[in-house]
PDB file of C-alpha atoms and ligand atoms in Angstrom:
ATOM      1  CA  MET A 992     -57.823 168.732  45.508  1.00 37.00           C
ATOM      2  CA  GLY A 993     -61.436 167.567  44.887  1.00 36.00           C
ATOM      3  CA  ARG A 994     -63.735 169.455  43.548  1.00 38.00           C
ATOM      4  CA  ARG A 995     -66.976 167.659  44.644  1.00 40.00           C
ATOM      5  CA  GLY A 996     -69.309 170.809  45.372  1.00 45.00           C
ATOM      6  CA  LEU A 997     -68.007 173.311  42.640  1.00 43.00           C
ATOM      7  CA  VAL A 998     -70.420 175.474  40.652  1.00 43.00           C
ATOM      8  CA  THR A 999     -69.807 174.253  37.353  1.00 39.00           C
ATOM      9  CA  ASP A1000     -68.772 177.653  35.760  1.00 44.00           C
ATOM     10  CA  SER A1001     -65.416 178.649  34.143  1.00 54.00           C
ATOM     11  CA  ARG A1002     -64.150 179.913  37.676  1.00 69.00           C
ATOM     12  CA  ASN A1003     -65.006 176.979  39.935  1.00 87.00           C
ATOM     13  CA  ILE A1004     -66.240 179.592  42.138  1.00 94.00           C
ATOM     14  CA  GLY A1005     -67.250 177.679  45.182  1.00 96.00           C
ATOM     15  CA  LEU A1006     -68.517 177.563  48.646  1.00 98.00           C
ATOM     16  CA  ALA A1007     -67.028 176.449  51.873  1.00 98.00           C
ATOM     17  CA  PRO A1008     -69.965 177.384  54.986  1.00 98.00           C
ATOM     18  CA  SER A1009     -68.026 178.724  57.966  1.00 98.00           C
ATOM     19  CA  ILE A1010     -69.060 175.758  60.959  1.00 98.00           C
ATOM     20  CA  LEU A1011     -67.662 179.088  63.686  1.00 98.00           C
ATOM     21  CA  SER A1012     -71.633 179.883  63.076  1.00 97.00           C
ATOM     22  CA  ALA A1013     -73.015 177.419  63.911  1.00 97.00           C
ATOM     23  CA  ASP A1014     -74.578 175.513  67.224  1.00 96.00           C
ATOM     24  CA  PHE A1015     -71.770 173.735  68.214  1.00 96.00           C
ATOM     25  CA  SER A1016     -73.841 171.164  70.048  1.00 96.00           C
ATOM     26  CA  PHE A1017     -75.100 170.500  66.909  1.00 96.00           C
ATOM     27  CA  LEU A1018     -72.243 170.315  64.532  1.00 96.00           C
ATOM     28  CA  GLY A1019     -73.276 167.275  62.856  1.00 96.00           C
ATOM     29  CA  GLU A1020     -76.467 168.714  61.338  1.00 97.00           C
ATOM     30  CA  ALA A1021     -75.397 172.113  60.602  1.00 97.00           C
ATOM     31  CA  VAL A1022     -72.514 170.153  58.547  1.00 98.00           C
ATOM     32  CA  ARG A1023     -75.145 167.608  56.608  1.00 97.00           C
ATOM     33  CA  SER A1024     -77.768 170.820  55.932  1.00 97.00           C
ATOM     34  CA  VAL A1025     -75.422 172.788  53.821  1.00 98.00           C
ATOM     35  CA  GLU A1026     -73.422 168.955  52.140  1.00 97.00           C
ATOM     36  CA  GLN A1027     -75.317 169.547  49.031  1.00 95.00           C
ATOM     37  CA  SER A1028     -73.895 173.209  47.744  1.00 95.00           C
ATOM     38  CA  ALA A1029     -70.940 173.579  49.554  1.00 97.00           C
ATOM     39  CA  GLY A1030     -66.910 172.631  47.880  1.00 97.00           C
ATOM     40  CA  TRP A1031     -65.725 172.222  51.601  1.00 98.00           C
ATOM     41  CA  ILE A1032     -66.371 172.286  54.961  1.00 98.00           C
ATOM     42  CA  HIS A1033     -64.244 176.047  56.593  1.00 98.00           C
ATOM     43  CA  VAL A1034     -62.935 174.299  60.265  1.00 98.00           C
ATOM     44  CA  ASP A1035     -61.416 177.881  62.449  1.00 98.00           C
ATOM     45  CA  VAL A1036     -59.400 177.078  64.592  1.00 98.00           C
ATOM     46  CA  MET A1037     -58.159 179.436  67.263  1.00 98.00           C
ATOM     47  CA  ASP A1038     -56.120 179.350  70.031  1.00 98.00           C
ATOM     48  CA  GLY A1039     -56.398 182.254  72.035  1.00 98.00           C
ATOM     49  CA  HIS A1040     -52.855 183.695  71.126  1.00 98.00           C
ATOM     50  CA  PHE A1041     -53.291 184.705  67.851  1.00 98.00           C
ATOM     51  CA  VAL A1042     -56.798 184.945  68.357  1.00 98.00           C
ATOM     52  CA  PRO A1043     -58.835 186.140  71.077  1.00 97.00           C
ATOM     53  CA  THR A1044     -60.542 183.080  71.752  1.00 97.00           C
ATOM     54  CA  ILE A1045     -60.498 179.610  71.471  1.00 98.00           C
ATOM     55  CA  THR A1046     -62.589 177.310  69.193  1.00 98.00           C
ATOM     56  CA  MET A1047     -62.210 172.927  68.093  1.00 97.00           C
ATOM     57  CA  GLY A1048     -58.895 171.089  67.074  1.00 98.00           C
ATOM     58  CA  PRO A1049     -57.975 168.287  65.546  1.00 98.00           C
ATOM     59  CA  LEU A1050     -60.281 165.711  67.980  1.00 98.00           C
ATOM     60  CA  ALA A1051     -63.471 168.084  66.386  1.00 97.00           C
ATOM     61  CA  VAL A1052     -62.355 167.466  63.310  1.00 98.00           C
ATOM     62  CA  GLN A1053     -61.479 163.953  63.337  1.00 98.00           C
ATOM     63  CA  SER A1054     -65.801 163.331  64.108  1.00 98.00           C
ATOM     64  CA  LEU A1055     -66.534 165.625  61.154  1.00 98.00           C
ATOM     65  CA  VAL A1056     -64.298 163.689  58.794  1.00 98.00           C
ATOM     66  CA  ARG A1057     -66.203 160.399  59.970  1.00 97.00           C
ATOM     67  CA  LEU A1058     -69.686 161.874  59.123  1.00 97.00           C
ATOM     68  CA  THR A1059     -69.028 163.573  55.226  1.00 98.00           C
ATOM     69  CA  SER A1060     -67.742 163.242  51.926  1.00 97.00           C
ATOM     70  CA  VAL A1061     -67.270 167.338  51.789  1.00 98.00           C
ATOM     71  CA  PRO A1062     -63.013 167.687  52.468  1.00 98.00           C
ATOM     72  CA  ILE A1063     -62.251 169.679  55.587  1.00 98.00           C
ATOM     73  CA  GLU A1064     -60.855 172.943  55.318  1.00 98.00           C
ATOM     74  CA  CYS A1065     -59.157 173.388  58.671  1.00 98.00           C
ATOM     75  CA  HIS A1066     -58.011 177.700  58.977  1.00 99.00           C
ATOM     76  CA  LEU A1067     -55.521 177.624  61.612  1.00 98.00           C
ATOM     77  CA  MET A1068     -55.235 180.909  63.656  1.00 98.00           C
ATOM     78  CA  ILE A1069     -52.670 180.212  65.900  1.00 98.00           C
ATOM     79  CA  ASP A1070     -49.230 180.812  66.723  1.00 98.00           C
ATOM     80  CA  ASN A1071     -47.435 177.263  66.180  1.00 98.00           C
ATOM     81  CA  PRO A1072     -49.306 175.456  63.420  1.00 98.00           C
ATOM     82  CA  TRP A1073     -45.916 173.737  62.317  1.00 98.00           C
ATOM     83  CA  ALA A1074     -46.902 171.852  65.950  1.00 98.00           C
ATOM     84  CA  ILE A1075     -50.324 171.072  65.299  1.00 98.00           C
ATOM     85  CA  MET A1076     -50.964 170.411  61.062  1.00 98.00           C
ATOM     86  CA  PRO A1077     -50.070 167.314  61.523  1.00 98.00           C
ATOM     87  CA  GLN A1078     -53.065 166.328  63.897  1.00 98.00           C
ATOM     88  CA  PHE A1079     -55.023 167.877  61.716  1.00 98.00           C
ATOM     89  CA  ALA A1080     -53.568 165.570  58.327  1.00 98.00           C
ATOM     90  CA  GLN A1081     -53.597 162.926  60.943  1.00 98.00           C
ATOM     91  CA  ALA A1082     -57.440 163.669  61.624  1.00 98.00           C
ATOM     92  CA  GLY A1083     -58.182 163.375  57.723  1.00 98.00           C
ATOM     93  CA  ALA A1084     -58.115 167.700  57.102  1.00 98.00           C
ATOM     94  CA  ALA A1085     -58.160 167.768  53.370  1.00 98.00           C
ATOM     95  CA  ARG A1086     -56.090 171.492  53.378  1.00 98.00           C
ATOM     96  CA  CYS A1087     -54.719 173.223  56.152  1.00 98.00           C
ATOM     97  CA  THR A1088     -55.057 177.098  55.619  1.00 99.00           C
ATOM     98  CA  VAL A1089     -52.094 179.371  57.905  1.00 98.00           C
ATOM     99  CA  HIS A1090     -51.819 182.587  58.152  1.00 98.00           C
ATOM    100  CA  VAL A1091     -48.351 184.810  56.651  1.00 98.00           C
ATOM    101  CA  GLU A1092     -48.191 186.207  59.976  1.00 98.00           C
ATOM    102  CA  THR A1093     -47.225 183.433  62.345  1.00 98.00           C
ATOM    103  CA  GLY A1094     -43.667 183.055  59.873  1.00 98.00           C
ATOM    104  CA  ARG A1095     -42.279 180.109  58.822  1.00 98.00           C
ATOM    105  CA  THR A1096     -44.034 179.294  55.721  1.00 98.00           C
ATOM    106  CA  ALA A1097     -42.192 177.974  53.533  1.00 98.00           C
ATOM    107  CA  GLU A1098     -41.117 175.193  55.625  1.00 98.00           C
ATOM    108  CA  LEU A1099     -44.956 175.405  56.611  1.00 98.00           C
ATOM    109  CA  ALA A1100     -45.881 174.374  52.659  1.00 98.00           C
ATOM    110  CA  GLY A1101     -43.261 171.540  52.529  1.00 98.00           C
ATOM    111  CA  MET A1102     -44.701 169.825  55.696  1.00 98.00           C
ATOM    112  CA  ALA A1103     -48.335 169.896  54.203  1.00 98.00           C
ATOM    113  CA  ARG A1104     -46.710 168.849  50.949  1.00 98.00           C
ATOM    114  CA  ALA A1105     -44.942 166.226  52.945  1.00 98.00           C
ATOM    115  CA  LEU A1106     -48.419 165.541  54.741  1.00 98.00           C
ATOM    116  CA  GLY A1107     -50.104 164.875  51.791  1.00 98.00           C
ATOM    117  CA  ILE A1108     -52.396 167.417  52.463  1.00 98.00           C
ATOM    118  CA  SER A1109     -53.868 171.095  50.457  1.00 98.00           C
ATOM    119  CA  MET A1110     -51.992 173.754  51.733  1.00 98.00           C
ATOM    120  CA  GLY A1111     -53.178 177.509  51.774  1.00 98.00           C
ATOM    121  CA  VAL A1112     -51.688 180.735  53.016  1.00 98.00           C
ATOM    122  CA  ALA A1113     -54.001 184.150  55.127  1.00 99.00           C
ATOM    123  CA  LEU A1114     -53.856 187.240  54.839  1.00 98.00           C
ATOM    124  CA  ASN A1115     -54.891 189.675  57.529  1.00 98.00           C
ATOM    125  CA  PRO A1116     -56.393 193.116  56.327  1.00 98.00           C
ATOM    126  CA  GLU A1117     -53.554 195.108  57.285  1.00 98.00           C
ATOM    127  CA  THR A1118     -50.853 192.625  56.171  1.00 98.00           C
ATOM    128  CA  PRO A1119     -49.890 193.602  52.550  1.00 98.00           C
ATOM    129  CA  ALA A1120     -50.170 191.870  49.393  1.00 98.00           C
ATOM    130  CA  ALA A1121     -46.877 191.447  48.347  1.00 98.00           C
ATOM    131  CA  GLU A1122     -45.805 189.142  52.307  1.00 98.00           C
ATOM    132  CA  ILE A1123     -47.174 186.389  50.308  1.00 98.00           C
ATOM    133  CA  TYR A1124     -46.287 187.009  46.924  1.00 98.00           C
ATOM    134  CA  PRO A1125     -43.247 184.604  47.531  1.00 98.00           C
ATOM    135  CA  TYR A1126     -45.047 181.431  48.635  1.00 98.00           C
ATOM    136  CA  LEU A1127     -47.919 181.270  45.778  1.00 98.00           C
ATOM    137  CA  ASP A1128     -46.261 179.009  43.664  1.00 96.00           C
ATOM    138  CA  SER A1129     -45.852 176.665  46.811  1.00 97.00           C
ATOM    139  CA  VAL A1130     -49.250 176.743  47.923  1.00 98.00           C
ATOM    140  CA  ASP A1131     -52.514 175.416  46.449  1.00 98.00           C
ATOM    141  CA  LEU A1132     -54.815 178.399  48.116  1.00 98.00           C
ATOM    142  CA  VAL A1133     -54.349 182.345  48.962  1.00 98.00           C
ATOM    143  CA  LEU A1134     -56.907 183.212  51.607  1.00 99.00           C
ATOM    144  CA  VAL A1135     -57.769 186.839  51.535  1.00 99.00           C
ATOM    145  CA  MET A1136     -59.271 187.889  55.380  1.00 99.00           C
ATOM    146  CA  THR A1137     -61.877 190.641  55.314  1.00 99.00           C
ATOM    147  CA  VAL A1138     -62.227 190.923  58.308  1.00 98.00           C
ATOM    148  CA  ASN A1139     -60.225 190.859  61.230  1.00 98.00           C
ATOM    149  CA  PRO A1140     -59.404 187.244  62.768  1.00 98.00           C
ATOM    150  CA  GLY A1141     -61.339 186.240  65.444  1.00 98.00           C
ATOM    151  CA  PHE A1142     -64.743 186.297  65.767  1.00 97.00           C
ATOM    152  CA  GLY A1143     -67.913 184.993  63.436  1.00 97.00           C
ATOM    153  CA  GLY A1144     -70.599 187.907  62.002  1.00 97.00           C
ATOM    154  CA  GLN A1145     -68.247 191.146  61.724  1.00 98.00           C
ATOM    155  CA  GLN A1146     -68.560 193.678  59.042  1.00 98.00           C
ATOM    156  CA  PHE A1147     -66.943 192.552  55.712  1.00 98.00           C
ATOM    157  CA  MET A1148     -64.133 195.578  55.356  1.00 98.00           C
ATOM    158  CA  PRO A1149     -64.076 196.883  51.203  1.00 98.00           C
ATOM    159  CA  GLU A1150     -60.601 198.024  52.083  1.00 98.00           C
ATOM    160  CA  VAL A1151     -59.381 194.961  51.056  1.00 98.00           C
ATOM    161  CA  LEU A1152     -60.874 194.720  47.609  1.00 98.00           C
ATOM    162  CA  PRO A1153     -58.137 196.373  45.864  1.00 98.00           C
ATOM    163  CA  LYS A1154     -55.222 194.112  47.468  1.00 98.00           C
ATOM    164  CA  LEU A1155     -57.572 191.174  46.536  1.00 98.00           C
ATOM    165  CA  ALA A1156     -57.715 192.323  42.962  1.00 98.00           C
ATOM    166  CA  GLU A1157     -54.119 192.872  42.918  1.00 98.00           C
ATOM    167  CA  ILE A1158     -53.833 189.174  44.372  1.00 98.00           C
ATOM    168  CA  SER A1159     -56.387 187.394  42.231  1.00 98.00           C
ATOM    169  CA  SER A1160     -54.293 189.148  39.281  1.00 97.00           C
ATOM    170  CA  ARG A1161     -50.683 188.679  40.635  1.00 98.00           C
ATOM    171  CA  VAL A1162     -52.367 184.311  40.601  1.00 97.00           C
ATOM    172  CA  SER A1163     -53.469 184.527  36.862  1.00 96.00           C
ATOM    173  CA  GLU A1164     -50.185 186.571  35.613  1.00 96.00           C
ATOM    174  CA  MET A1165     -48.239 183.950  37.082  1.00 96.00           C
ATOM    175  CA  GLY A1166     -49.984 181.614  35.253  1.00 96.00           C
ATOM    176  CA  LEU A1167     -51.219 179.717  38.850  1.00 96.00           C
ATOM    177  CA  GLU A1168     -54.311 177.013  39.074  1.00 94.00           C
ATOM    178  CA  ILE A1169     -54.519 178.251  42.588  1.00 96.00           C
ATOM    179  CA  ASP A1170     -57.605 179.229  44.564  1.00 97.00           C
ATOM    180  CA  VAL A1171     -58.164 182.853  46.021  1.00 98.00           C
ATOM    181  CA  GLU A1172     -60.286 182.801  49.072  1.00 98.00           C
ATOM    182  CA  VAL A1173     -62.000 185.410  50.766  1.00 98.00           C
ATOM    183  CA  ASP A1174     -63.386 185.048  54.695  1.00 99.00           C
ATOM    184  CA  GLY A1175     -65.652 187.375  56.615  1.00 98.00           C
ATOM    185  CA  GLY A1176     -68.198 189.320  56.021  1.00 98.00           C
ATOM    186  CA  ILE A1177     -69.392 187.298  53.228  1.00 98.00           C
ATOM    187  CA  GLY A1178     -73.029 187.211  52.561  1.00 98.00           C
ATOM    188  CA  PRO A1179     -75.464 187.298  49.285  1.00 97.00           C
ATOM    189  CA  GLY A1180     -74.969 191.468  49.491  1.00 97.00           C
ATOM    190  CA  THR A1181     -71.187 191.101  49.255  1.00 98.00           C
ATOM    191  CA  VAL A1182     -70.425 188.470  47.546  1.00 97.00           C
ATOM    192  CA  GLY A1183     -70.471 189.995  43.866  1.00 96.00           C
ATOM    193  CA  GLN A1184     -67.494 192.171  45.336  1.00 97.00           C
ATOM    194  CA  VAL A1185     -65.231 189.583  45.779  1.00 98.00           C
ATOM    195  CA  VAL A1186     -66.103 187.758  42.754  1.00 97.00           C
ATOM    196  CA  ALA A1187     -65.484 190.190  40.781  1.00 96.00           C
ATOM    197  CA  ALA A1188     -62.046 191.478  42.408  1.00 97.00           C
ATOM    198  CA  GLY A1189     -61.310 187.404  41.288  1.00 96.00           C
ATOM    199  CA  ALA A1190     -61.954 185.685  44.230  1.00 97.00           C
ATOM    200  CA  ASN A1191     -63.638 182.168  43.482  1.00 97.00           C
ATOM    201  CA  ILE A1192     -63.949 180.348  47.011  1.00 98.00           C
ATOM    202  CA  LEU A1193     -66.120 181.735  49.209  1.00 98.00           C
ATOM    203  CA  VAL A1194     -66.142 181.276  52.927  1.00 98.00           C
ATOM    204  CA  ALA A1195     -69.329 182.168  55.006  1.00 98.00           C
ATOM    205  CA  GLY A1196     -70.174 181.407  58.384  1.00 98.00           C
ATOM    206  CA  SER A1197     -73.733 183.549  59.715  1.00 98.00           C
ATOM    207  CA  ALA A1198     -74.539 184.449  56.210  1.00 98.00           C
ATOM    208  CA  ILE A1199     -75.397 180.626  56.041  1.00 98.00           C
ATOM    209  CA  PHE A1200     -75.750 179.575  59.819  1.00 98.00           C
ATOM    210  CA  SER A1201     -77.605 182.948  60.995  1.00 96.00           C
ATOM    211  CA  ALA A1202     -79.584 184.149  57.946  1.00 94.00           C
ATOM    212  CA  GLY A1203     -83.240 183.293  59.598  1.00 92.00           C
ATOM    213  CA  THR A1204     -83.703 180.952  56.640  1.00 94.00           C
ATOM    214  CA  SER A1205     -82.312 177.318  56.436  1.00 97.00           C
ATOM    215  CA  PRO A1206     -78.558 176.921  56.457  1.00 98.00           C
ATOM    216  CA  ALA A1207     -79.373 174.819  52.868  1.00 97.00           C
ATOM    217  CA  ALA A1208     -81.441 177.529  51.488  1.00 97.00           C
ATOM    218  CA  ALA A1209     -78.928 180.229  52.274  1.00 98.00           C
ATOM    219  CA  ALA A1210     -76.106 178.324  51.470  1.00 97.00           C
ATOM    220  CA  GLU A1211     -77.989 177.843  47.872  1.00 96.00           C
ATOM    221  CA  LYS A1212     -79.149 181.489  47.559  1.00 96.00           C
ATOM    222  CA  LEU A1213     -75.382 182.605  48.752  1.00 97.00           C
ATOM    223  CA  ILE A1214     -73.578 180.801  45.383  1.00 95.00           C
ATOM    224  CA  ARG A1215     -76.615 181.736  43.172  1.00 94.00           C
ATOM    225  CA  VAL A1216     -75.686 185.512  43.874  1.00 94.00           C
ATOM    226  CA  ALA A1217     -72.219 184.376  43.224  1.00 94.00           C
ATOM    227  CA  MET A1218     -72.507 182.876  39.901  1.00 90.00           C
ATOM    228  CA  ASP A1219     -74.611 185.857  38.427  1.00 89.00           C
ATOM    229  CA  ALA A1220     -71.850 188.007  39.468  1.00 86.00           C
ATOM    230  CA  GLY A1221     -69.113 185.528  38.035  1.00 78.00           C
ATOM    231  CA  VAL A1222     -71.005 185.121  34.952  1.00 67.00           C
ATOM    232  CA  ARG A1223     -71.378 189.093  34.344  1.00 54.00           C
TER     233      ARG A1223
HETATM  234  C1  DX5 B   4     -62.775 184.486  61.509  1.00 77.98           C
HETATM  235  C2  DX5 B   4     -63.760 183.377  60.986  1.00 77.98           C
HETATM  236  C3  DX5 B   4     -64.446 183.116  59.728  1.00 77.98           C
HETATM  237  C4  DX5 B   4     -65.391 183.645  60.152  1.00 77.98           C
HETATM  238  C5  DX5 B   4     -66.497 184.213  59.400  1.00 77.98           C
HETATM  239  O1  DX5 B   4     -62.145 184.480  62.048  1.00 77.98           O
HETATM  240  O2  DX5 B   4     -62.194 183.141  60.365  1.00 77.98           O
HETATM  241  O3  DX5 B   4     -64.291 182.009  59.226  1.00 77.98           O
HETATM  242  O4  DX5 B   4     -66.418 182.131  60.389  1.00 77.98           O
HETATM  243  O5  DX5 B   4     -67.622 184.628  59.969  1.00 77.98           O
HETATM  244  P1  DX5 B   4     -68.502 185.304  58.863  1.00 77.98           P
HETATM  245  O6  DX5 B   4     -68.920 184.613  57.269  1.00 77.98           O
HETATM  246  O7  DX5 B   4     -69.642 185.231  59.790  1.00 77.98           O
HETATM  247  O8  DX5 B   4     -67.843 186.560  58.644  1.00 77.98           O
HETATM  248 ZN1   ZN B   5     -62.202 180.982  58.856  1.00 77.98          ZN
END
């Protein structure tokens, strides 16, 4: 997939701003505001079943794709990704990430290949690392949730760090060139820990869009802190 927006250190650390924390009446401006430092735009898709609330779908993605050249990654927190993933691909999403908890992961990986999009597999804080191991060689990314999915602005769960480190090591040991992404409670105070544990793509919502500074400045700061942690 495209490497646009990535900081050019050896680990390809990149930022994926989550527009979940943006003002939905100004989504276009939110995306534009972080274009310079974003490797991906992270779109949280929620269905009211897999998680308690509902957010946005393929039509919103279609509009965002027209607006920006930054690739859009869709985090599908939905019960039936196999029914909807083709619509996200059609809308122009560059990547769909599905939760291992919904099942049919191997089938979904095949579907993503056939659709010509990148594919990620996510796991919730309570889900053991071993659940995703059978799929590591057929996905492009692992998303380790560092909060329970459903809402922005939650507190980072440090108890996930050993699992993140275990997954990152497993990926390296297997010689796979897949990305390890984290999502939930990522900000200047936590980014160092996740980078040290092996994460290289950082999803951040409230730390960018509710930071009290401009989203552009918040995004730049976050990537700087992550880089410092990465080269240590
Ligand atoms: C939560 C979503 C996240 C959310 C993160 O279920 O998957 O992408 O936007 O928000 P912050 O960065 O505020 O924890
Ligand atoms: Zn997300």
